Amino acid sequence: MKNISKILIAIIISVTAFLGCQLEETPPFLAPENVFTTEEGANTALNGAYSTFTDHFLYGADFHHITNFTSGFFTSGITADRSNIAAMNPQASKKYVNNFWKQSYKAISRANDVIGNIEVSENDGMNNILGQAYFLRAHLYFNLVRMYGEIPIRTKLVTTETIHVAKSPISDVYDLIIADAIKAKSLLATKDVQTVGRPSDLAANMILAKVYMTLAGNDNASDYWQKAYDEAIVMHGQYSLVDSYAELWDTESTANNNSESIFEIQFSEEAPSKLGRLFTPSTAFAGKGWQRIKANPETIDMHMTKYPGDPRINLTYVTKYVHYDKGTDVKTHPEVSRTNFGKGFPFLYKFFMKDREALIDATNFNYVHFRYADLLLMLAEIENELGQTATATTRVNEVLSRARNTGGTVEPADWTVLSQDDFRTAVMREYQYELIGEGQDWFNNRRRGYDYFKTNIIEVHNARNEKNFDIVYPDNDRIMLMPIPSDEINSNQLIGPSDQNPGY
Amino acid sequence: MKKIKILYLLLIFPMFLFAQSRKITGTVLDENKGPLPGASIILKNTNTGVTSDFDGNFSIDVTDTGNTLVISYMGYKSKTIALTSAINYVVQLDIEANSLEEVVIIGYGTAQRKDLTGSFTKVKENAEVAGQYSSVSSLIQGRTSGVHVTSNTGSPGAPVSVRIRGTNSLRGNNEPLYVIDGVIINSAGEDVLNATNDSNERQQTQNGLTGLNPRDIASMQILKDAAATAIYGSRGANGVVLITTKRGKQGKAQFNAYASSTVSKVSNTIDVLDPVTYAQYRNHAALLEGNNIPYKVDGNNVYLLNNGVVESGPLKQVNWQDEIFQLGYASNAGLNASGASETSNYYISGDINEMKGVVPNTFLNSSNFRINYTSHLSDKMKLDSRVSFYLGRGNMSQGASSAGGQRSFMRQLISYNPLVDGELDSDDVEVTSPYAFLSGYEEKINEKRVNASIDFTYKLTDDFKYQLRAGTNYRDKSRSRWYGTETFKGGLVNGNLSLSTLRKITYTIDNLLMYSKKFDNKSRINAVAGVTYDGSDAILTTYNVADFPVKTLKEKGPQYGNLILDPFSSENVKDQIFSYLGRVSYTHNNKYIINGSFRVDNSSKFSEDNQTGYFPSASLAWIVSREKFLRKSDIVNNFKLRASWGQVGNQGINPYQTFSNYGPLLYSDANNSTILGVAALNIANKDLTWETTTQLNVGADVALFDDRLSFNVDAYQKKTTDLLISLPTPISTGYSNVLVNQGGVENKGLDVSFDAYIVDTEDFKFSLGGNISFNKSKITDLSALPQADLYIDGAPVKASYYLGNNISSGNNFKSPANVFIEGQEIGLHWGYQTNGVYATAEDAAAGPTNQGAANKVGEVVFVDLNGDGNVNDADKTNIGNPNADFTYGFNANLQYKNFDLSLLFTGSEGNDILNGNLLVENNAAGNNNNIRPDAYLDAWTPENTNANYSAIGAQSASIVPSDRLIEDGSYLKLSNVTLGYTLDLKEGSFINSIKLYGAANNVFTITDYSGYDPELTSFLYDGTVVGVDWLGTPNTRSFVFGINVKF
């Protein structure tokens, strides 16, 4: 018995020796408690949300892929894309369709994390952070609702209980966007004190103006025009156009965060965008472009016909460049006859790689998503709808006058007063001449409904069909929306294949 | 962790003292001069008897009356020894026939094989065969039932996957737990982190089970049912592989030197268009597109056209696979020495391996070193220490691009343009050619590993033993990937280097109290109780940098990169498990055995409320052959029935998943300076706990004709609940997946194996062995997911389901290939049904639209299952089944005089493979990808309307998975043939024996599968991708010549 008790003692000793063991995990990662307690920490989380904007899947590249390919103004240099998404035939499993959605929601989730962890307070710094988070969220949902229609709404960082969320009606999404933008407007720092490179309260006005214009649609009697006006007019005179259109594109020092910039995504060589590669052919600079996004010939032809000699044409399109290896000229439309697919399309100068010798595409060029010239044209369109066509004309002329100043040319000449209908038709084209490729085309071209899109984009493009390799756009109103990505349908138990957008 | 208190217990059990006796000692050895535990030593004509201990040692008190010892052991010929005045006797028993009677290692202890109630399989191979395998896990392949091993030896360091009785977990890592000399090595699927956040770059899986020389293995036990594995608690659910390394044998020191050389060659290539036909195909495509034709074909010469003008001589015509693949060479040499004295034994081995792969510049050099030393410090104390070192370094080929296309070496090898303008070297061939990957890609691995354990056993009494074991495994691995500007990826950023390291130490501390007691030689109790603590502490770092003005230093100079793509990151990850365990086994009358075990695990990976798990098991066995009615049988010499029930867990997830983990991100300010951002990188799940597998097993062991013929049959049912699944989340969550405990899986199966010693004479021996395993898996519960409409076999049903991960990040296969449906087998292939190609424009117009777009003639006909006139995701159904009906292996061993021959066949029957490569290889897209001949020659054209393949340029229709990609993945392989010749030399000469052998591995494969190899290793540790070939690597056939010398 003595032995047995000793054995028991041995067991007890060895067991108790372990009882002091702590099995609690102390993760070597940051936790919300130490992120959001200080302004500096909260700002870091906000930077995390901004960082998502620079990702390849969003403004780094895929926003440009998806919006340009289906805007009606561009085609692709990649065969697979040319016969697919750039032929207005986007598939639900197409990577751009999925990636753009995915990354937008990732950015939303990061904005949600900031919003969920900061309360409105007396602290201006914290409020400004919160305001930016609301601004980013409004911006993202506004992109998504226009591109995908009914979408799931998520306003909190996801938990295991909220993984599956059904689609919401479009009106609910707009309610959220408007509410967020209004909060952003009140919380964001004013333009004079806001950190350079960050959106000020006026950037929220810009979103609201665009939201109301979109809601107004093609209905010139809509009350939304007045609401849009109230937002847009506040911004008038608060920004100024840079002297020369060239300053917007030629060098980083004048292009980045200039007086015209309203909302701009900050890129740097360390965290660059892919814009240069997307819009530059493989033979135009040492680092080789991807020549993915090329303009349809009719876009440049229209511009040249409307404003012959407009200095903006050469600052918008590349019709000729020097071959990097051979040193010879490579001509694109309209400099050379369109003999094959590789030759028939002009590149966009705006995002072209300016440094021929660069070994890689990393530059400090930012991506300006909202700029003042856009606001002036919006204001013109709104005022025209509100019957103030004369005032509206002065807004357009502000834009045209800067264009002329760029090269000291006659064109684009000032507008004289047009009828309301003629003005409407003309101003919609002005967006194309001033802003093509800058992320607004997809939305502007569809804002007034399918009939507008069909008449002014699809038919204009198809009329130009002259070669085997020219794409014929189908007459199909499903293209007003992108398909809901198959990655979402496949994994969201509350969104099934039957919830796919019509026509896909 | 507090200090472990070592127990000092001095206990003396009452002893019977015999009058006028003297004590003699001895050692019983088996046929290989290894210790034979459990042998019975009886003083003839008396009742006095003892049993040899684990090391074969015995001591017996001999009275003056008895002077003869009878030493017997089931399955061995008994020996009678006349006692002399000597005190110590070494007795070697000769084997009677192949025997089932032996002592085997079980979890936390040993047992006599006849006392086992669970399903164990022992793998034992001779050194020549073992030496041909670079990994322990591949050595198991084909040799046991219920175990399916997938391996591919095509590239050095390639991963191996071992599945014991099907797939329990839907999360991915279904690898068994490996226990080497009592120390848990949990690294089979472990690797460094992927250093790049480029979504096109997966990290190629590699074998995590390095550092054990197969020749050092004395025995391997595979524990399959819960009776055997429950003692490993929350980590036993995937089965356990127990490995014991060698020890020295009594007698004079023995040396064993060996060397071998291997030549290997790619065993299969993919047939693509020859260069001339390729040129015709490209011209054909250009004409259809309205472009100028690119080539002029003149007889067997092809010229490049520039605007219709020939500017230079004929183009070089290249078959890229023949051009790139070379012969691989490997050599292996080693020496081991072993021996033992009265009180100690040792085994020391060293081994060097050099392997050059079939892809130029790839290699893996490794060396192993081991010292095992056991010392009896006193009658009561034994110290057993084992240390092994491993060093490995190598260079891999690129094989883990998920995008395919020009980013992928494997894709380019098959699809790259076979017409080359210029010289065939990397300077002249453009970026993305296979040559670019040879000169522009390097993936270096470097690994060091130390395994060490100390095992202190103290005999408290005759029946009680206390054992303290402390073991550790230190692993230091680094991987670097260099993409030079020759490659597409490297060209984008002027050279790209990513570095990752893993430094991990795992430790085990076991405190065990063992009890074993015999009653009247027929009944015995064997028990163990213990407290164990083990854990790991790892540091994982990653760094990704680009833009190298000077590119010569590659992985040696990360500091010369201008552009930091992902900043240096270091994560310290720790986890611990603290457990109580116990097991009691009682054998009654040598006939009835009852066994029970229990383990309580506390795991740090789960939050406090979910930390503790209980894992019981109970089992019974009945040795029918000991019953009167069979005892006298001339035919049946062993017949045992077994039944077991138990619960085991699986907690193989990363730590910290119950928290939201914030990680760094980069943004820029207005001055173009980088500023830091952070974001929560996973969805926290506080409720996580382990998955639990409940297993029922019934089995029988039968041995006939003096063990000449033996069978094992086991039937099992395993039910896993609370599955840990990394469920793909809706991408609108902002995350791609979430780890949850959800649902259940059931595996039912039958394992059968047999061994037959057909001829067994002095000069000629012939034996056959075989095994076959049937396993049927079913997802029993996904009720946490709502029911949804879907199609099974084309018929509409309502069921809960989820889909696997997307296969590719590129355009061709950016969709899931597997579906997991409640009530169905695991991982069914998921995609569209098809029905040929549209023969006429009328057919195309009449067919359903494809995702809203109109069809063109010559495009693939996708079946519109729901009849809504449009084919989209809603029309997908199961199109294949990746689960095999059965897998099998059989072997034959033949020995004639000094020659011996062994053959091993392995196979799998009834599994489908979804060959995603066909999306590219069977699609005449009209771009510069080379394709399989039929895809062009039998493409739809206005002349060939009854075609099997879509029209040239019909691209949009073929980027999604469909039944056109499903192939039969059944195969039969002759995995290994070894022919040996032993030169017996004169007794007493310096060299005892020389053995020469030649062998061939992966000799042939009989399969209908058209890809490189039906053994797929590319998605091994991703549980949501099953039976999918995407950029799979070729396998190799190898020939070995080797020599073993004993002296």
GROMACS .gro file of N, CA, C and O in nm, chain B residues 194 235 364 391 426 635 917 1006:
model
   32
  698ASN      N    1   0.394   3.246  -4.790
  698ASN     CA    2   0.415   3.299  -4.924
  698ASN      C    3   0.453   3.446  -4.911
  698ASN      O    4   0.379   3.525  -4.854
  739ARG      N    5  -0.544   1.539  -3.201
  739ARG     CA    6  -0.465   1.540  -3.324
  739ARG      C    7  -0.463   1.406  -3.396
  739ARG      O    8  -0.390   1.388  -3.491
  868LEU      N    9   1.865   1.913  -5.549
  868LEU     CA   10   1.842   1.909  -5.404
  868LEU      C   11   1.956   1.827  -5.345
  868LEU      O   12   1.974   1.711  -5.380
  895LEU      N   13   2.046   1.854  -4.320
  895LEU     CA   14   2.079   1.976  -4.393
  895LEU      C   15   2.033   1.955  -4.535
  895LEU      O   16   2.059   1.851  -4.594
  930SER      N   17   1.876   3.186  -7.388
  930SER     CA   18   1.788   3.282  -7.322
  930SER      C   19   1.808   3.424  -7.367
  930SER      O   20   1.720   3.507  -7.355
 1139ILE      N   21  -0.491  -2.601  -3.972
 1139ILE     CA   22  -0.499  -2.499  -4.076
 1139ILE      C   23  -0.489  -2.360  -4.015
 1139ILE      O   24  -0.403  -2.280  -4.051
 1421ASN      N   25  -0.600   2.183  -6.777
 1421ASN     CA   26  -0.504   2.220  -6.883
 1421ASN      C   27  -0.566   2.210  -7.021
 1421ASN      O   28  -0.522   2.275  -7.114
 1510ILE      N   29  -0.032   0.237  -6.640
 1510ILE     CA   30  -0.141   0.207  -6.733
 1510ILE      C   31  -0.256   0.298  -6.695
 1510ILE      O   32  -0.310   0.288  -6.585
   0.00000   0.00000   0.00000
